[in-house]
């Protein structure tokens, strides 16, 4: 799970095939269920860029290690709704030895 830059939305990966958004009620802290969007199979890590415009999900893609992994990218819209960014999902040029367990997005907006 991760919060957007303003702390108004929480995004959660379901480790099946999707991300769900929740609006955070700032007066009492309750979560209000928002839109859900499909990703590649098995999203397990989620990150939001520091400007609160994009959210990314790392996906295991139904494979065991080593194997192809991917990164699904989404634009954050009104009320936390997500729409895929052009070219998403993104795949590495070659199989990686293991899939990442977290996503870190630096203040410059670069995902590491």
PDB file of C-alpha atoms in Angstrom:
ATOM      1  CA  UNK A   1       0.000   0.000   0.000  1.00  0.00           C
ATOM      2  CA  UNK A   2       1.049   3.597  -0.526  1.00  0.00           C
ATOM      3  CA  UNK A   3      -0.302   7.106  -0.034  1.00  0.00           C
ATOM      4  CA  UNK A   4      -0.402   9.859  -2.641  1.00  0.00           C
ATOM      5  CA  UNK A   5       1.726  12.980  -2.096  1.00  0.00           C
ATOM      6  CA  UNK A   6      -1.129  14.985  -0.557  1.00  0.00           C
ATOM      7  CA  UNK A   7      -2.258  12.136   1.703  1.00  0.00           C
ATOM      8  CA  UNK A   8      -5.763  12.114   0.235  1.00  0.00           C
ATOM      9  CA  UNK A   9      -5.671   8.664  -1.369  1.00  0.00           C
ATOM     10  CA  UNK A  10      -4.389   5.238  -0.431  1.00  0.00           C
ATOM     11  CA  UNK A  11      -3.586   2.718  -3.190  1.00  0.00           C
ATOM     12  CA  UNK A  12      -3.483  -1.001  -2.415  1.00  0.00           C
ATOM     13  CA  UNK A  13      -2.314  -3.922  -4.564  1.00  0.00           C
ATOM     14  CA  UNK A  14      -4.460  -7.035  -4.223  1.00  0.00           C
ATOM     15  CA  UNK A  15      -1.774  -9.544  -5.365  1.00  0.00           C
ATOM     16  CA  UNK A  16      -4.279 -10.969  -7.825  1.00  0.00           C
ATOM     17  CA  UNK A  17      -4.638  -8.531 -10.702  1.00  0.00           C
ATOM     18  CA  UNK A  18      -5.499  -5.043  -9.587  1.00  0.00           C
ATOM     19  CA  UNK A  19      -5.084  -1.865  -7.622  1.00  0.00           C
ATOM     20  CA  UNK A  20      -7.809  -0.387  -5.471  1.00  0.00           C
ATOM     21  CA  UNK A  21      -7.962   3.241  -4.432  1.00  0.00           C
ATOM     22  CA  UNK A  22      -9.364   4.574  -1.176  1.00  0.00           C
ATOM     23  CA  UNK A  23     -10.188   8.195  -0.383  1.00  0.00           C
ATOM     24  CA  UNK A  24      -8.983   9.171   3.087  1.00  0.00           C
ATOM     25  CA  UNK A  25     -11.524  11.223   4.998  1.00  0.00           C
ATOM     26  CA  UNK A  26      -9.375  13.962   6.559  1.00  0.00           C
ATOM     27  CA  UNK A  27     -11.830  14.738   9.355  1.00  0.00           C
ATOM     28  CA  UNK A  28     -12.149  11.246  10.846  1.00  0.00           C
ATOM     29  CA  UNK A  29      -9.548   9.052   9.069  1.00  0.00           C
ATOM     30  CA  UNK A  30     -12.008   6.605   7.569  1.00  0.00           C
ATOM     31  CA  UNK A  31     -11.347   5.059   4.178  1.00  0.00           C
ATOM     32  CA  UNK A  32     -13.923   5.374   1.434  1.00  0.00           C
ATOM     33  CA  UNK A  33     -13.644   2.733  -1.287  1.00  0.00           C
ATOM     34  CA  UNK A  34     -12.733   4.228  -4.657  1.00  0.00           C
ATOM     35  CA  UNK A  35     -12.175   2.879  -8.151  1.00  0.00           C
ATOM     36  CA  UNK A  36     -10.310  -0.389  -8.866  1.00  0.00           C
ATOM     37  CA  UNK A  37      -8.239  -1.000 -11.992  1.00  0.00           C
ATOM     38  CA  UNK A  38      -6.679  -4.151 -13.449  1.00  0.00           C
ATOM     39  CA  UNK A  39      -2.899  -4.557 -13.675  1.00  0.00           C
ATOM     40  CA  UNK A  40      -0.700  -7.346 -14.938  1.00  0.00           C
ATOM     41  CA  UNK A  41      -0.980 -10.505 -12.777  1.00  0.00           C
ATOM     42  CA  UNK A  42       0.147 -10.446  -9.159  1.00  0.00           C
ATOM     43  CA  UNK A  43       0.779  -6.789  -8.301  1.00  0.00           C
ATOM     44  CA  UNK A  44       2.767  -6.748  -5.064  1.00  0.00           C
ATOM     45  CA  UNK A  45       4.511  -3.388  -4.772  1.00  0.00           C
ATOM     46  CA  UNK A  46       3.008   0.074  -5.228  1.00  0.00           C
ATOM     47  CA  UNK A  47       4.591   3.537  -5.460  1.00  0.00           C
ATOM     48  CA  UNK A  48       3.305   7.047  -6.130  1.00  0.00           C
ATOM     49  CA  UNK A  49       5.487   9.727  -7.707  1.00  0.00           C
ATOM     50  CA  UNK A  50       6.314  12.672  -5.394  1.00  0.00           C
ATOM     51  CA  UNK A  51       4.097  15.035  -7.389  1.00  0.00           C
ATOM     52  CA  UNK A  52       1.039  12.812  -6.933  1.00  0.00           C
ATOM     53  CA  UNK A  53       0.388  12.431 -10.660  1.00  0.00           C
ATOM     54  CA  UNK A  54       1.277   8.765 -11.245  1.00  0.00           C
ATOM     55  CA  UNK A  55       1.083   5.441  -9.425  1.00  0.00           C
ATOM     56  CA  UNK A  56       3.110   2.346 -10.368  1.00  0.00           C
ATOM     57  CA  UNK A  57       2.606  -1.321  -9.526  1.00  0.00           C
ATOM     58  CA  UNK A  58       5.311  -4.005  -9.681  1.00  0.00           C
ATOM     59  CA  UNK A  59       3.871  -7.271 -10.996  1.00  0.00           C
ATOM     60  CA  UNK A  60       5.109 -10.862 -10.648  1.00  0.00           C
ATOM     61  CA  UNK A  61       3.170 -11.969 -13.782  1.00  0.00           C
ATOM     62  CA  UNK A  62       2.318 -15.500 -12.651  1.00  0.00           C
ATOM     63  CA  UNK A  63       5.920 -16.711 -12.873  1.00  0.00           C
ATOM     64  CA  UNK A  64       8.401 -18.052 -10.383  1.00  0.00           C
ATOM     65  CA  UNK A  65      11.862 -16.622  -9.928  1.00  0.00           C
ATOM     66  CA  UNK A  66      13.688 -15.891 -12.182  1.00  0.00           C
ATOM     67  CA  UNK A  67      11.165 -14.703 -14.686  1.00  0.00           C
ATOM     68  CA  UNK A  68       9.596 -11.769 -16.392  1.00  0.00           C
ATOM     69  CA  UNK A  69       8.273  -9.036 -14.181  1.00  0.00           C
ATOM     70  CA  UNK A  70       6.591  -5.818 -15.210  1.00  0.00           C
ATOM     71  CA  UNK A  71       5.725  -2.359 -14.025  1.00  0.00           C
ATOM     72  CA  UNK A  72       2.195  -1.038 -14.613  1.00  0.00           C
ATOM     73  CA  UNK A  73       1.892   2.754 -14.706  1.00  0.00           C
ATOM     74  CA  UNK A  74      -1.257   4.809 -14.168  1.00  0.00           C
ATOM     75  CA  UNK A  75      -2.163   8.502 -14.190  1.00  0.00           C
ATOM     76  CA  UNK A  76      -4.017   9.628 -11.064  1.00  0.00           C
ATOM     77  CA  UNK A  77      -7.199  11.430 -12.040  1.00  0.00           C
ATOM     78  CA  UNK A  78     -10.154  13.016 -10.349  1.00  0.00           C
ATOM     79  CA  UNK A  79     -11.252  11.289  -7.126  1.00  0.00           C
ATOM     80  CA  UNK A  80      -8.214   8.952  -7.317  1.00  0.00           C
ATOM     81  CA  UNK A  81      -9.322   7.220 -10.528  1.00  0.00           C
ATOM     82  CA  UNK A  82      -6.471   5.538 -12.407  1.00  0.00           C
ATOM     83  CA  UNK A  83      -5.921   5.352 -16.171  1.00  0.00           C
ATOM     84  CA  UNK A  84      -3.021   3.445 -17.812  1.00  0.00           C
ATOM     85  CA  UNK A  85      -0.116   5.531 -19.072  1.00  0.00           C
ATOM     86  CA  UNK A  86       0.906   4.996 -22.721  1.00  0.00           C
ATOM     87  CA  UNK A  87       3.076   1.897 -23.144  1.00  0.00           C
ATOM     88  CA  UNK A  88       2.065   0.329 -19.829  1.00  0.00           C
ATOM     89  CA  UNK A  89       2.864  -2.313 -18.720  1.00  0.00           C
ATOM     90  CA  UNK A  90       6.622  -1.982 -19.021  1.00  0.00           C
ATOM     91  CA  UNK A  91       8.807  -5.111 -19.183  1.00  0.00           C
ATOM     92  CA  UNK A  92      12.556  -5.432 -18.538  1.00  0.00           C
ATOM     93  CA  UNK A  93      14.711  -6.162 -21.590  1.00  0.00           C
ATOM     94  CA  UNK A  94      15.781  -9.537 -20.123  1.00  0.00           C
ATOM     95  CA  UNK A  95      14.595 -11.818 -17.317  1.00  0.00           C
ATOM     96  CA  UNK A  96      15.668 -10.599 -13.929  1.00  0.00           C
ATOM     97  CA  UNK A  97      17.018 -12.874 -11.176  1.00  0.00           C
ATOM     98  CA  UNK A  98      14.112 -12.047  -8.861  1.00  0.00           C
ATOM     99  CA  UNK A  99      11.182  -9.715  -8.751  1.00  0.00           C
ATOM    100  CA  UNK A 100      11.426  -6.461  -6.804  1.00  0.00           C
ATOM    101  CA  UNK A 101       9.785  -6.293  -3.407  1.00  0.00           C
ATOM    102  CA  UNK A 102       9.298  -2.530  -3.314  1.00  0.00           C
ATOM    103  CA  UNK A 103       9.175   0.555  -5.501  1.00  0.00           C
ATOM    104  CA  UNK A 104      11.006   3.752  -4.555  1.00  0.00           C
ATOM    105  CA  UNK A 105      10.370   6.922  -6.529  1.00  0.00           C
ATOM    106  CA  UNK A 106      12.921   9.657  -5.924  1.00  0.00           C
ATOM    107  CA  UNK A 107      12.084  13.356  -5.544  1.00  0.00           C
ATOM    108  CA  UNK A 108      13.040  13.822  -9.212  1.00  0.00           C
ATOM    109  CA  UNK A 109      10.283  11.386 -10.157  1.00  0.00           C
ATOM    110  CA  UNK A 110      12.694   8.591 -11.217  1.00  0.00           C
ATOM    111  CA  UNK A 111      11.625   5.070 -10.224  1.00  0.00           C
ATOM    112  CA  UNK A 112      14.362   2.890  -8.700  1.00  0.00           C
TER     113      UNK A 112
END
